[in-house]
Amino acid sequence: MVKAFRQTGPERGMCVVDARRRIVQANTPLARLLGKDRPSEVVGQALNRFLNKDIDKVLDRARRRRAPVAINLRTVPRIGAGRKVPAFIAFHEVNAGNPRRSSAVVVITPRAFGDHIATTSYSQRLEIALDVGALGAWGMDLRTGEAWRTDRHDRIFGYTQSLPRWSYEKFIEHVVPEDRGRVNRTFEEAADAKTRWVFDCRIVRKDGETRWISIQGGFEDDAQGAPKAMFGVVCDITDRKRAEEQIEFLAYYDSLTQLPNRRLLDDRLEHALLHARRNGRLGVVLFLDLDDFKSVNDTQGHQVGDEMLVEVASRLRDCLRPGDTVARFGGDEFVVVLEDIGRNSDEAVASAREVAQIIRTTLLAPYELSARERRHTSCSIGTVIFGDCQSEPSVLLRQADLAMYRAKAAGGNTVRAYEPEMQAAIDTRVALERDIQQGIENDEFVLHYQPQLNLQDNTIKAEALLRWQHPKRGLLYPGEFIPTAEASGLILPLGRWVLQNACQRLGEWRDIEPMASISIAVNVSARQFHAPGFIDDITTAIAQFGVDPRRLVVELTESVLLDSVDKARAIMAELTVRGIRFALDDFGTGYSSLYYLKRLPLHQLKIDRRFVCGVLSDTHDAAIVHTIITLAQAMGMEVVAEGVECAATRDFLIAHACVQQQGFWFSHALCADMFAHYVRANPFEQALAAGSADP
């Protein structure tokens, strides 16, 4: 509260109103004059609720005049029968971070004004203005040098008891030297232009602390129009400035590592490109990704992962020159921008390799983290030279990113330079993704069926194999599009399509002999198996086409089970209860297959074709196949051999009690109609014929 408010006598009422003319502060005498007992009963109310409507006009007049107004007002009829009260209104506009904020002080007294207010100096009247925005008021007579100020003004400058004689020179002494010239010019320009002034500057308080202040005010002219006094308000805006600095920092820097973020990286890279073009010097962008950083977060927690990222950032800074840029691109990805590394591509490439090698070596050193475990990490680095052609920052970053992924694909802990064919490969992949999406929408995919023959009981099953009847490229096999579908996520709608069509085919065969006994095996990817709607996809397809669930076999590879055996077991158990059966495909090629056999509800093992093809020429392959067959029988599982391509292989498998076989010796994968024709032709006599054939 300012001095005038404290000095108000017991009979003088006083309040402060905001820009909406609502009372934000009041004393007890004012509340009583307005017909209330306590100030809290009037705070928050519009002033014109108690005084006649002229109060709004008076406030506007005080605002326009920039000077206090003395006037007689009347209370509204319900308060004191509309009695007359003298009022003194001082309007003060506040611009402390919000130019729309304003306030006014209203003093109401039952006594006559007399000569006191009339003779009170303007600087004394202005002292009445409440510093709602923590404002200190001050004024100065330019002819005599005499100055006045409020208590808050002195507290802002660090004076609490001993108050010095104030002057413009004393004020300038507090302003930090770097800001004094600007402050002096602001006052001089305002005086010459006869305008108000508003500026921010830094001061050193009496206690030595540096603070930010905002000052605004104006001049009072004499009768001849010459400035005779200056006055204004001051506000401590240090907290606001710190908040602005923090906001500015967060806008351009990563809060964890304190490195530039992607926004500032773009600015720095744009500047580096301009510098390279002007000076004919080349630069390089290095895109880094930590290898296997995910395992740190998974095993030690994100806090330890954050510690490692901070240490990586520190090491990267130490690898570079003062003018180089290192930024955190996101996650465990970092970008380094080096300028002036050579005048020709040979020099630039050599320099880039040298820096990349320094970075790799530096990051390989062990990390001492709070988990009390020494960790190591390597990185994959992609590089691209800039300055020899027109490039945009976004293009360079994308090219360096492509090179980094090539380095990661090579096993990590290595460096790869960008080459144009990398972009061509990406363009090809993107085009293929678009074609796959259109192929799904246009129903271009088909299922072919490869027979699985039981050579003991002469029954036939089928494995559904996906084919793509591409409108331009003809019939495509899975190897030409499944990897792209997996990487892009399109394997999910594609996998649902396969389930739907396999079940639809089973539904069509249900009442047709000899097709009614056929079961179909469907391959399911890891991404599809772990998708949230996988169980619903299967059960919906079975119900939609009235399929006996025992006729559907879901084939899984070991990669499906790697993430979580417990989760896989839960999914399989729920579907097994519903009648679905499961086969483990490519058995023998993984590291933990025996563990899966023990834990999971599997019904069938499929011996990988790579072992089957070698049983006649490789004793190890023969031993592996024999072991798998024996193991499956011991655990009560069916066993199917893939890749049977000759009678001798067929006979070897029969001799070792593997009677379920599939491969080119029996048939290629066939379209649905040809498969039905194959089944009706009773192929077992030919399948068991001696000699060789070319199916």
Coordinates of C-alpha atoms in Angstrom, one line a residue, residues 1 5 12-16 22-47 50:
M1 CA 0.0 0.0 0.0
F5 CA -3.4 5.1 1.5
R12 CA -11.8 9.2 4.7
G13 CA -12.9 6.3 2.5
M14 CA -10.7 5.0 -0.2
C15 CA -10.8 2.2 -2.9
V16 CA -9.0 1.0 -6.0
R22 CA -14.7 -3.1 -10.3
I23 CA -13.4 -2.5 -6.7
V24 CA -10.3 -4.6 -6.1
Q25 CA -9.3 -2.9 -2.8
A26 CA -11.1 -0.8 -0.2
N27 CA -10.9 0.4 3.4
T28 CA -13.5 0.2 6.2
P29 CA -14.6 3.9 6.0
L30 CA -15.4 3.5 2.3
A31 CA -17.4 0.3 3.0
R32 CA -19.5 2.2 5.6
L33 CA -20.0 5.2 3.3
L34 CA -21.4 2.7 0.8
G35 CA -23.7 1.1 3.3
K36 CA -21.6 -2.0 4.1
D37 CA -19.9 -3.1 7.3
R38 CA -16.7 -4.7 5.9
P39 CA -14.5 -4.0 2.9
S40 CA -15.0 -7.6 1.7
E41 CA -18.7 -6.8 1.0
V42 CA -17.8 -4.3 -1.7
V43 CA -14.7 -5.9 -3.2
G44 CA -15.5 -7.4 -6.6
Q45 CA -18.5 -5.1 -7.1
A46 CA -18.8 -2.5 -9.8
L47 CA -18.4 1.0 -8.3
F50 CA -23.1 2.3 -5.2

